[in-house]
mmCIF file of C-alpha atoms in Angstrom:
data_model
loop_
_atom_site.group_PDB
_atom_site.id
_atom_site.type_symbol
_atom_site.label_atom_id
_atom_site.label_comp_id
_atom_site.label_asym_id
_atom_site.label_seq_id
_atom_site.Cartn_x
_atom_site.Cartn_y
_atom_site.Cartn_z
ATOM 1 C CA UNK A 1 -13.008 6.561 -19.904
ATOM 2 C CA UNK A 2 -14.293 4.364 -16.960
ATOM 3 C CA UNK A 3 -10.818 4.191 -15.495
ATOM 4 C CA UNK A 4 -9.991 7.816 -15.596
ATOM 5 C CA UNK A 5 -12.361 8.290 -13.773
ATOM 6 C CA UNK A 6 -11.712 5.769 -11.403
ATOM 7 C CA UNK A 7 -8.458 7.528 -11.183
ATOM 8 C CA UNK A 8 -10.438 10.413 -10.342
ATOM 9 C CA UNK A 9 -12.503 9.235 -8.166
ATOM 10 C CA UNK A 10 -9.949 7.519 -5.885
ATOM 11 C CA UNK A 11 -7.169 10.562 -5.651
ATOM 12 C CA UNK A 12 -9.301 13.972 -5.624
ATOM 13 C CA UNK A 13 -11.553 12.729 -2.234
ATOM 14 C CA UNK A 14 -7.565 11.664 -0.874
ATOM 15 C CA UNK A 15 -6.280 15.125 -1.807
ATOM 16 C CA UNK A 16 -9.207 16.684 -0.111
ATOM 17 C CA UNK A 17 -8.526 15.016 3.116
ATOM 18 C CA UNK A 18 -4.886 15.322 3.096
ATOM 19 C CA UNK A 19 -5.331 18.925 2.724
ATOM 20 C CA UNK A 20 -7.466 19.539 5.177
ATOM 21 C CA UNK A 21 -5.195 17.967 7.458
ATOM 22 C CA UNK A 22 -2.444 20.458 5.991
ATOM 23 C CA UNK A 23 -4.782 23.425 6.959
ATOM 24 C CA UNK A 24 -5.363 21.830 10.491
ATOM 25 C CA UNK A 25 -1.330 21.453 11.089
ATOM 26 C CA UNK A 26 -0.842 25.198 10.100
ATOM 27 C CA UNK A 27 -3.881 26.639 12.323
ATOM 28 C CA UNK A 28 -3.345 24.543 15.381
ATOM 29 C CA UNK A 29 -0.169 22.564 17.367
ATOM 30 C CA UNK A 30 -0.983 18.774 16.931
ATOM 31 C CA UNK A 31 0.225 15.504 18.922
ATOM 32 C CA UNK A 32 0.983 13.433 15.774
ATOM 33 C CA UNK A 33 2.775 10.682 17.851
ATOM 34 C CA UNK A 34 -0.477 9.916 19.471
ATOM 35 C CA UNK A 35 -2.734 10.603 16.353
ATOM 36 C CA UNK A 36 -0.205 7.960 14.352
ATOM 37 C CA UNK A 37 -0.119 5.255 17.107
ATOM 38 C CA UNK A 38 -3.928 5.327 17.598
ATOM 39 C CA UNK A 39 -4.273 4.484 13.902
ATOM 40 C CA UNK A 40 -1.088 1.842 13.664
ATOM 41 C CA UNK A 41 -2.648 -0.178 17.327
ATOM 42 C CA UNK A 42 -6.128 0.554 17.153
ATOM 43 C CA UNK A 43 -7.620 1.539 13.626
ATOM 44 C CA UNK A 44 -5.342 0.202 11.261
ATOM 45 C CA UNK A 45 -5.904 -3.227 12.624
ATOM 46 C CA UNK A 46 -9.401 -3.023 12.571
ATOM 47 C CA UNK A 47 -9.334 -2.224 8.913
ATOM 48 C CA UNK A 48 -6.936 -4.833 7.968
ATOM 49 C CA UNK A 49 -8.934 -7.788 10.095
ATOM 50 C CA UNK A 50 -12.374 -6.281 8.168
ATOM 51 C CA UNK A 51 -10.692 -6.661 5.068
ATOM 52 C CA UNK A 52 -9.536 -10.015 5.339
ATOM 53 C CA UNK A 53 -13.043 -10.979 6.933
ATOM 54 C CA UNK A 54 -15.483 -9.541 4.186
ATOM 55 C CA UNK A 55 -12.540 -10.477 1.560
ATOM 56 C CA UNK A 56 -14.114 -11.982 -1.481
ATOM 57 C CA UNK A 57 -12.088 -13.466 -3.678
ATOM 58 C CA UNK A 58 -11.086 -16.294 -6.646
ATOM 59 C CA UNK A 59 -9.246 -19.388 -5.960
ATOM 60 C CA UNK A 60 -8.977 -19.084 -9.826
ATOM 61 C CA UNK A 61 -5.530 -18.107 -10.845
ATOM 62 C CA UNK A 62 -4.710 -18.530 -7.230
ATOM 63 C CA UNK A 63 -1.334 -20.085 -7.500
ATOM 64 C CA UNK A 64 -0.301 -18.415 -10.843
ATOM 65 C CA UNK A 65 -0.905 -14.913 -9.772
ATOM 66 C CA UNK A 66 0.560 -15.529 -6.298
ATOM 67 C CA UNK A 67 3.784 -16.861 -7.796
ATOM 68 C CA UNK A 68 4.133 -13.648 -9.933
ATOM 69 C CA UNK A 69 3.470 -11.488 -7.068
ATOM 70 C CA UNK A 70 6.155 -13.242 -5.113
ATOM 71 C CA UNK A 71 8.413 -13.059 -7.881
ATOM 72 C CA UNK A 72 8.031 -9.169 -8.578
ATOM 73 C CA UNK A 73 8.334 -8.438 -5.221
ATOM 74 C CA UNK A 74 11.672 -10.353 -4.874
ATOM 75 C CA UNK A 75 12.902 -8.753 -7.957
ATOM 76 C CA UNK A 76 11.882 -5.584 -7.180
ATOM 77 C CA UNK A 77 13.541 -5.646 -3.536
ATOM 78 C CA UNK A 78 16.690 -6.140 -4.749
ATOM 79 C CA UNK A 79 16.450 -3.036 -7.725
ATOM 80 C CA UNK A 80 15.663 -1.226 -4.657
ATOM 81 C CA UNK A 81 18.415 -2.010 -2.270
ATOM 82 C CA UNK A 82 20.749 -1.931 -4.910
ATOM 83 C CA UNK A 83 19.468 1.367 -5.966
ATOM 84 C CA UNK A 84 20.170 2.754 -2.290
ATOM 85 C CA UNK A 85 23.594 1.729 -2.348
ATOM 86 C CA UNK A 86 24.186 3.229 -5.922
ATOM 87 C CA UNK A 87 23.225 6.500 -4.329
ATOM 88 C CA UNK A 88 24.761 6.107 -0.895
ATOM 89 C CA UNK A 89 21.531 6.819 0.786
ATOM 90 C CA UNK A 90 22.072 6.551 4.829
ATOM 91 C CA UNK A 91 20.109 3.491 6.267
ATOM 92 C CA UNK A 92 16.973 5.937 7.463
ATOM 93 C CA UNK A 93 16.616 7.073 3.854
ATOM 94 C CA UNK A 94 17.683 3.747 2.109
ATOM 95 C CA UNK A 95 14.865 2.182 4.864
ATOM 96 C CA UNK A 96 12.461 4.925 3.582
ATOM 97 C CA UNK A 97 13.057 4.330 -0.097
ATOM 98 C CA UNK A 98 12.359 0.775 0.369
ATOM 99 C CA UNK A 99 8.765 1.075 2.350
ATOM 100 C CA UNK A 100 7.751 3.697 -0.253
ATOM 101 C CA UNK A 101 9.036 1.246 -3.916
ATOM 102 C CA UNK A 102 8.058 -1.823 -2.587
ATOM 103 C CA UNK A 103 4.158 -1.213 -0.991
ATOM 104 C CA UNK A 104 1.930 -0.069 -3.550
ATOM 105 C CA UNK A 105 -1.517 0.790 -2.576
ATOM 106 C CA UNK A 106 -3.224 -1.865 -3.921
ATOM 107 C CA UNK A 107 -6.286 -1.645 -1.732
ATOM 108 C CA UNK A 108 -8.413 1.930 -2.040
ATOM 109 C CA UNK A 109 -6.540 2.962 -5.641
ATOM 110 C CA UNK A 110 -5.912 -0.586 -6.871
ATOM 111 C CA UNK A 111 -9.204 -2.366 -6.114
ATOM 112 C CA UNK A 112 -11.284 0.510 -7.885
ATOM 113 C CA UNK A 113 -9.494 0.646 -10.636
ATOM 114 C CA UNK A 114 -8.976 -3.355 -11.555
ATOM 115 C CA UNK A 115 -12.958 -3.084 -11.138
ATOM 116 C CA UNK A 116 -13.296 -0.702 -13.376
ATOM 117 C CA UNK A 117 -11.057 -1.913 -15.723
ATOM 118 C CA UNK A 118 -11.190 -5.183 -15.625
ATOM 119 C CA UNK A 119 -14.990 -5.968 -14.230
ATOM 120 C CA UNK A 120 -15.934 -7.960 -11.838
ATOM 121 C CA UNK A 121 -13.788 -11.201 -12.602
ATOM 122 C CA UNK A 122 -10.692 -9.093 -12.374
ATOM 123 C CA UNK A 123 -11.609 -7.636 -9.190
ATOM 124 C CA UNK A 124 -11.848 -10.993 -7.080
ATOM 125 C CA UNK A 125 -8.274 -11.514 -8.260
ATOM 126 C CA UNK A 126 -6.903 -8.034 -7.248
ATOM 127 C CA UNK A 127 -8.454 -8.950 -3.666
ATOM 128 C CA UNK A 128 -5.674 -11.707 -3.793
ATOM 129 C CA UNK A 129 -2.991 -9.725 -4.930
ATOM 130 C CA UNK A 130 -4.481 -6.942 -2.177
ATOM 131 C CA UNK A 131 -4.323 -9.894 0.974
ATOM 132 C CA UNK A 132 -0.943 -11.048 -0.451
ATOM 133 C CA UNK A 133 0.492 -7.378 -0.527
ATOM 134 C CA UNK A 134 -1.067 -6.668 3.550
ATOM 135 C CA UNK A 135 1.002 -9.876 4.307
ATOM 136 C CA UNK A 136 4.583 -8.324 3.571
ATOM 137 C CA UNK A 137 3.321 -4.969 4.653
ATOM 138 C CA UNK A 138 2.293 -5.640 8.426
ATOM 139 C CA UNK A 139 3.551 -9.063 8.397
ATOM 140 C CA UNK A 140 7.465 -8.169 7.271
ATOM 141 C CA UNK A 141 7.540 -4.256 6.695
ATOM 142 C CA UNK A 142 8.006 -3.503 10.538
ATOM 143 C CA UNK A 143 10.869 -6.099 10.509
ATOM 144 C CA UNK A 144 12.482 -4.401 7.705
ATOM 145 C CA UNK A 145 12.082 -0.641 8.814
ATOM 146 C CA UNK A 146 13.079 -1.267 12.358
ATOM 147 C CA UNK A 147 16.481 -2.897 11.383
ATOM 148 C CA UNK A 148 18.626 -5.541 13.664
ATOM 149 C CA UNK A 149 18.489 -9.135 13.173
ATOM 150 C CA UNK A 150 15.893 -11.440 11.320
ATOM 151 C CA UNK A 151 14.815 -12.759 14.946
ATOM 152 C CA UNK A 152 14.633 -9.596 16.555
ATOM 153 C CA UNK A 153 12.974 -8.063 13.490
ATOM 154 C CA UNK A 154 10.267 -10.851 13.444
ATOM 155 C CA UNK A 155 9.873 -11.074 17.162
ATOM 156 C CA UNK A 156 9.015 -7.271 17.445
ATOM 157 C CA UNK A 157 6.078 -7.806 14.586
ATOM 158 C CA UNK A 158 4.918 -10.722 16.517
ATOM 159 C CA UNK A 159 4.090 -8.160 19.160
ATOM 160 C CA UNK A 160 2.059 -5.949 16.724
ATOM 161 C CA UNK A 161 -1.840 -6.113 16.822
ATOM 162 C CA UNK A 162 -1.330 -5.615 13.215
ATOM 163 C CA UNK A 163 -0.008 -8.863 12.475
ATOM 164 C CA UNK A 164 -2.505 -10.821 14.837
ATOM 165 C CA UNK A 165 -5.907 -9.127 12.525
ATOM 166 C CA UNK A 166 -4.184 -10.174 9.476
ATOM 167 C CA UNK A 167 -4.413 -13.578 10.681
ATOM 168 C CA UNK A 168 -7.323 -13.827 12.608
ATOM 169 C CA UNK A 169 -9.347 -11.865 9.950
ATOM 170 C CA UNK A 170 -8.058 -14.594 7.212
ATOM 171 C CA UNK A 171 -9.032 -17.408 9.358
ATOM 172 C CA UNK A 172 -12.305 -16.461 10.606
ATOM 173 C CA UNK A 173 -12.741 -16.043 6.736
ATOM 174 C CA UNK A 174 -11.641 -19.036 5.553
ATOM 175 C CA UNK A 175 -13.381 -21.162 8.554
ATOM 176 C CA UNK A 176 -16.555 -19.372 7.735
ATOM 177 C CA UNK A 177 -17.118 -18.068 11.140
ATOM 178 C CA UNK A 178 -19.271 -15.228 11.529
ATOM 179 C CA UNK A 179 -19.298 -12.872 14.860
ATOM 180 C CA UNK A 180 -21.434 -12.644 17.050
ATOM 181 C CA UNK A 181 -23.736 -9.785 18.079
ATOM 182 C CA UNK A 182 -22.540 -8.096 14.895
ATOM 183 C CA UNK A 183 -19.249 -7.453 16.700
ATOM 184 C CA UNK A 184 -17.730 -7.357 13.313
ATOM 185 C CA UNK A 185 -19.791 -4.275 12.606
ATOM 186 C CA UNK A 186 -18.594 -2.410 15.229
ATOM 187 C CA UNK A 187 -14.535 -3.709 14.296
ATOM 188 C CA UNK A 188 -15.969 -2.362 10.913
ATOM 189 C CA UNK A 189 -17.224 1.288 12.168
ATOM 190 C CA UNK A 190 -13.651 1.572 13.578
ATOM 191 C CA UNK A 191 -11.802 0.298 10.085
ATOM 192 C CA UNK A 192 -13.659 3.063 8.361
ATOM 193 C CA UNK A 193 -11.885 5.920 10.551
ATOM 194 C CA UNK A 194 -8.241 4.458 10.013
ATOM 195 C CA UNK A 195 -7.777 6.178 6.457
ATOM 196 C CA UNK A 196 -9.231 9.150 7.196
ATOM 197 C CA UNK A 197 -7.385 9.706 10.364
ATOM 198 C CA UNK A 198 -4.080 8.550 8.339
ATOM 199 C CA UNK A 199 -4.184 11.293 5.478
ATOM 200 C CA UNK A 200 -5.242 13.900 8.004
ATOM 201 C CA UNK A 201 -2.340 12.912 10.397
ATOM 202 C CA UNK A 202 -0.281 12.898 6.830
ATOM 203 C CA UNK A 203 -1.207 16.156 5.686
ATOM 204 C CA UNK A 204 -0.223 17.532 9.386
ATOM 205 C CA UNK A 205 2.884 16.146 8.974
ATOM 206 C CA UNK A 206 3.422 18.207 5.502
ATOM 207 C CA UNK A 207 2.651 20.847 7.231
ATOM 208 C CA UNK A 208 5.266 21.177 10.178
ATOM 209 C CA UNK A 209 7.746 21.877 6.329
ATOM 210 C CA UNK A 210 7.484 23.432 3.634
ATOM 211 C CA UNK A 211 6.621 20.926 0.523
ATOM 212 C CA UNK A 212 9.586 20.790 -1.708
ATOM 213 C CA UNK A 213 9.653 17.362 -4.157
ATOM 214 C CA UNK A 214 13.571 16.702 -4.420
ATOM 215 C CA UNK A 215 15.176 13.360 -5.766
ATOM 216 C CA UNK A 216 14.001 11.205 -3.323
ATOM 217 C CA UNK A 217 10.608 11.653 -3.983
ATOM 218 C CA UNK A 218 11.557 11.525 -7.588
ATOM 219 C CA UNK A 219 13.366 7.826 -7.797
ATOM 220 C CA UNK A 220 10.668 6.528 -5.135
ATOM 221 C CA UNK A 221 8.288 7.272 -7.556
ATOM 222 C CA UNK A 222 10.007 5.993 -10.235
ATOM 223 C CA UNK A 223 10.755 2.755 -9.061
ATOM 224 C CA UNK A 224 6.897 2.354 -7.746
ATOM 225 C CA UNK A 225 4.842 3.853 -10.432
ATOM 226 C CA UNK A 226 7.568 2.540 -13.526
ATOM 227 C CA UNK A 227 9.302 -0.378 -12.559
ATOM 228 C CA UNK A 228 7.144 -2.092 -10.526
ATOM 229 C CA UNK A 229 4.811 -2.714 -13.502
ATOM 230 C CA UNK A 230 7.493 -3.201 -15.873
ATOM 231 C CA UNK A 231 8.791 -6.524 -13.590
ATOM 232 C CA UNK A 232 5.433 -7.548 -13.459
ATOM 233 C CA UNK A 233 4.569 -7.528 -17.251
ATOM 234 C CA UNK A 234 8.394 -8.936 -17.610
ATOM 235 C CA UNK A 235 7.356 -11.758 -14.592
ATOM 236 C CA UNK A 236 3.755 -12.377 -16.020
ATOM 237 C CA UNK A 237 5.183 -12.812 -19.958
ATOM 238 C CA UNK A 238 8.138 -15.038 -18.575
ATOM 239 C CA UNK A 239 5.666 -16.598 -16.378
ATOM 240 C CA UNK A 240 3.024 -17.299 -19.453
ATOM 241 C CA UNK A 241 0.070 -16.333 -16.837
ATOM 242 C CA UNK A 242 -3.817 -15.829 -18.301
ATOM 243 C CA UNK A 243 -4.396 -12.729 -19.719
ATOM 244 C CA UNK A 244 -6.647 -11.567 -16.963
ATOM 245 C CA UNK A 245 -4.039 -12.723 -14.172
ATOM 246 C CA UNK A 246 -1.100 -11.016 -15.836
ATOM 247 C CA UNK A 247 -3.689 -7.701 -16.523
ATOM 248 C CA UNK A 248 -4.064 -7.872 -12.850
ATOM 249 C CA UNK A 249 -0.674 -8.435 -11.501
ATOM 250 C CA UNK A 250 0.678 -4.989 -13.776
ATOM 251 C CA UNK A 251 -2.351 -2.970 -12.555
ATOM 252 C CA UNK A 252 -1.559 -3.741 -8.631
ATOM 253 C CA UNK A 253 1.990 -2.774 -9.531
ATOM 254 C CA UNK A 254 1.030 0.250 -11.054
ATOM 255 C CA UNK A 255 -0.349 2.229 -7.924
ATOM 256 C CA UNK A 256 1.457 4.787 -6.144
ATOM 257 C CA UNK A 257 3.431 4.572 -2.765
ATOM 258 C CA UNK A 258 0.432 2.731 -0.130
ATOM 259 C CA UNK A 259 -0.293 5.360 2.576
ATOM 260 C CA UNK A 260 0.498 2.694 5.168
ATOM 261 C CA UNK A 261 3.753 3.835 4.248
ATOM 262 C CA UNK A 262 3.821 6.829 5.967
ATOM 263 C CA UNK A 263 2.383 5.343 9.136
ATOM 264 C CA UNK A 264 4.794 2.474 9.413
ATOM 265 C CA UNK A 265 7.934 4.799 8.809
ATOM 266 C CA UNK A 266 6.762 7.342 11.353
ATOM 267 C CA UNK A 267 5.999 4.833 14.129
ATOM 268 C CA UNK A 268 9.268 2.268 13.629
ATOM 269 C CA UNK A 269 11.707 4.160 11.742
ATOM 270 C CA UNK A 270 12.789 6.266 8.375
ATOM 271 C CA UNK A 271 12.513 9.244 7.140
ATOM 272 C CA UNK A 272 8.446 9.795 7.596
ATOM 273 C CA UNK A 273 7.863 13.573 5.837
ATOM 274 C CA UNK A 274 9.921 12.325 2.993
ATOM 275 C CA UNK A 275 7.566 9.286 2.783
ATOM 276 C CA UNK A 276 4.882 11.692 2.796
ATOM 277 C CA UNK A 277 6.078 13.506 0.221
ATOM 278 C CA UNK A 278 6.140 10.533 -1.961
ATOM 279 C CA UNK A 279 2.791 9.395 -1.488
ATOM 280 C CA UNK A 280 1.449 12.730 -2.402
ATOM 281 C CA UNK A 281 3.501 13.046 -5.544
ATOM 282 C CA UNK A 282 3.399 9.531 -6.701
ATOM 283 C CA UNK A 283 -0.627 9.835 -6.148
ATOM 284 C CA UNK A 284 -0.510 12.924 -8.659
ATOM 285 C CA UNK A 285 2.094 11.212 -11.330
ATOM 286 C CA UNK A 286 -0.275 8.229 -11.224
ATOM 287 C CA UNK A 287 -2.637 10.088 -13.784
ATOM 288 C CA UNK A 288 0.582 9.777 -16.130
ATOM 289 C CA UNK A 289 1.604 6.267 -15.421
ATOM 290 C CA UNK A 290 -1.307 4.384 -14.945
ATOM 291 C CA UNK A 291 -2.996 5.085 -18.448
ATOM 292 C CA UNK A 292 0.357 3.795 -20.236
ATOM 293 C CA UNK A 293 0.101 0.560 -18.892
ATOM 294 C CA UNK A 294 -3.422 0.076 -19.409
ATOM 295 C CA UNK A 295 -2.703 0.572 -23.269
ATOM 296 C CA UNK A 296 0.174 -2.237 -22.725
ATOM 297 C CA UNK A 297 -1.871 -4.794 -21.326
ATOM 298 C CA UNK A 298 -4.671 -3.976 -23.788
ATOM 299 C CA UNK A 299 -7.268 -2.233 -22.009
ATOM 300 C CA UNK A 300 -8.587 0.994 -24.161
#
């Protein structure tokens, strides 16, 4: 089945490298404060600004699809702060359950497997649900996981490089300005190490611990890889958005915990190995999940 396999092909390379990082942790002492802030002020924004630049995407569907992102993501915040206070979780861990439910990775996993799934068509409309999801990630997630007031929460991402190649990489893109002296290649060459560098630095951090899956990791994968896509088929029926839209909208919601996860909670706040855990165990229940709500939305 084409999407098994794009399954397959998106998590077994990610294993590979987050093991190897594993092996690295346990052979040889590691600065991961320096490897994780290279990638958050350097390399992650370099990927983020290429992505928005090269972005190419359908103005079809725009506003429908956007509206039921919105509204599954409000919905969904609020199932997951009120599932933190059901369980009492302290505000690091009730932070941490709330970076690793609410960001999916809808870029590597989720763009792969809407194209394989859904073709071509589909894929130009996961790119919008993919540029929508960066937005809360670097735009509000530092806000959220470094706590204090609303001002002081956006005032301190307004200091982020993150936020600033978000932005400029959408604009360029809509303005149809292209760099010069392929300077965009070279912002590109340094995009393509962020990932990498992030599962190795994540797969160091596993290792400083030994891996035990407890119920944090349990719940936080529950509420990404089960109800996430159940408010989105819930907000896309309600909603009466196109088949493909709606198809699209559950998919995104389906992916495991976004590695940016880990990065943000280790560099602003949270519980980071326990975010780490998650992402490597809602990667791996992903094979379970993801095929149950391609039957729903009809795709065999």
């Amino acid at each position: 089945m084409p999407h098994m396999q794009a399954l397959l092909n998106t998590v077994l390379p990610v294993a590979l490298v987050v093991f190897s990082g594993y092996l690295l942790g346990k052979r040889i002492p590691m600065d991961l404060t320096t490897l994780s802030r290279l990638t958050l002020y350097l390399l992650v924004p370099a990927l983020i600004f290429d992505a928005m630049y090269r972005a190419e995407y359908s103005r079809e569907g725009l506003v429908g699809l956007a509206l039921g992102f919105t509204l599954t993501y409000l919905l969904l915040f609020l199932a997951i702060t009120g599932m933190a206070r059901l369980l009492g979780l302290p505000p690091e861990a009730a932070k941490s359950l709330l970076v690793c439910s609410l960001f999916p990775n809808s870029g590597n996993m989720g763009l792969s497997l809407v194209y394989f799934a859904l073709g071509e068509e589909g894929l130009r409309r996961a790119v919008v649900y993919f540029i929508l999801s960066s937005m809360v990630m670097f735009g509000l997630g530092p806000a959220f996981i470094r706590g204090g007031s609303l001002k002081e929460g956006l005032l301190f991402t307004l200091r982020l490089p993150l936020f600033y190649a978000l932005l400029l990489g959408l604009l360029l893109k809509a303005l149809g300005v292209s760099l010069p002296f392929r300077l965009d290649e070279g912002l590109r060459l340094m995009g393509q190490a962020a990932i990498p560098v992030l599962l190795l630095t994540l797969g160091m951090q596993m290792s400083q611990t030994r891996f035990q899956v407890g119920a944090f990791e349990g719940v936080a994968s529950g509420l990404r890889l089960l109800l996430a896509p159940l408010l989105a088929y819930g907000v896309g029926f309600i909603l009466g958005l196109p088949r493909l839209e709606h198809q699209v909208l559950v998919l995104q919601s389906a992916t495991p915990v976004a590695v940016n996860a880990f990065l943000l909670t280790r560099e602003f706040g949270g519980e980071a190995l326990r975010v780490a855990r998650s992402v490597v165990v809602s990667t791996f229940l992903a094979f379970l999940t993801i095929p149950l709500f391609l039957l729903l939305i009809g795709v065999r």
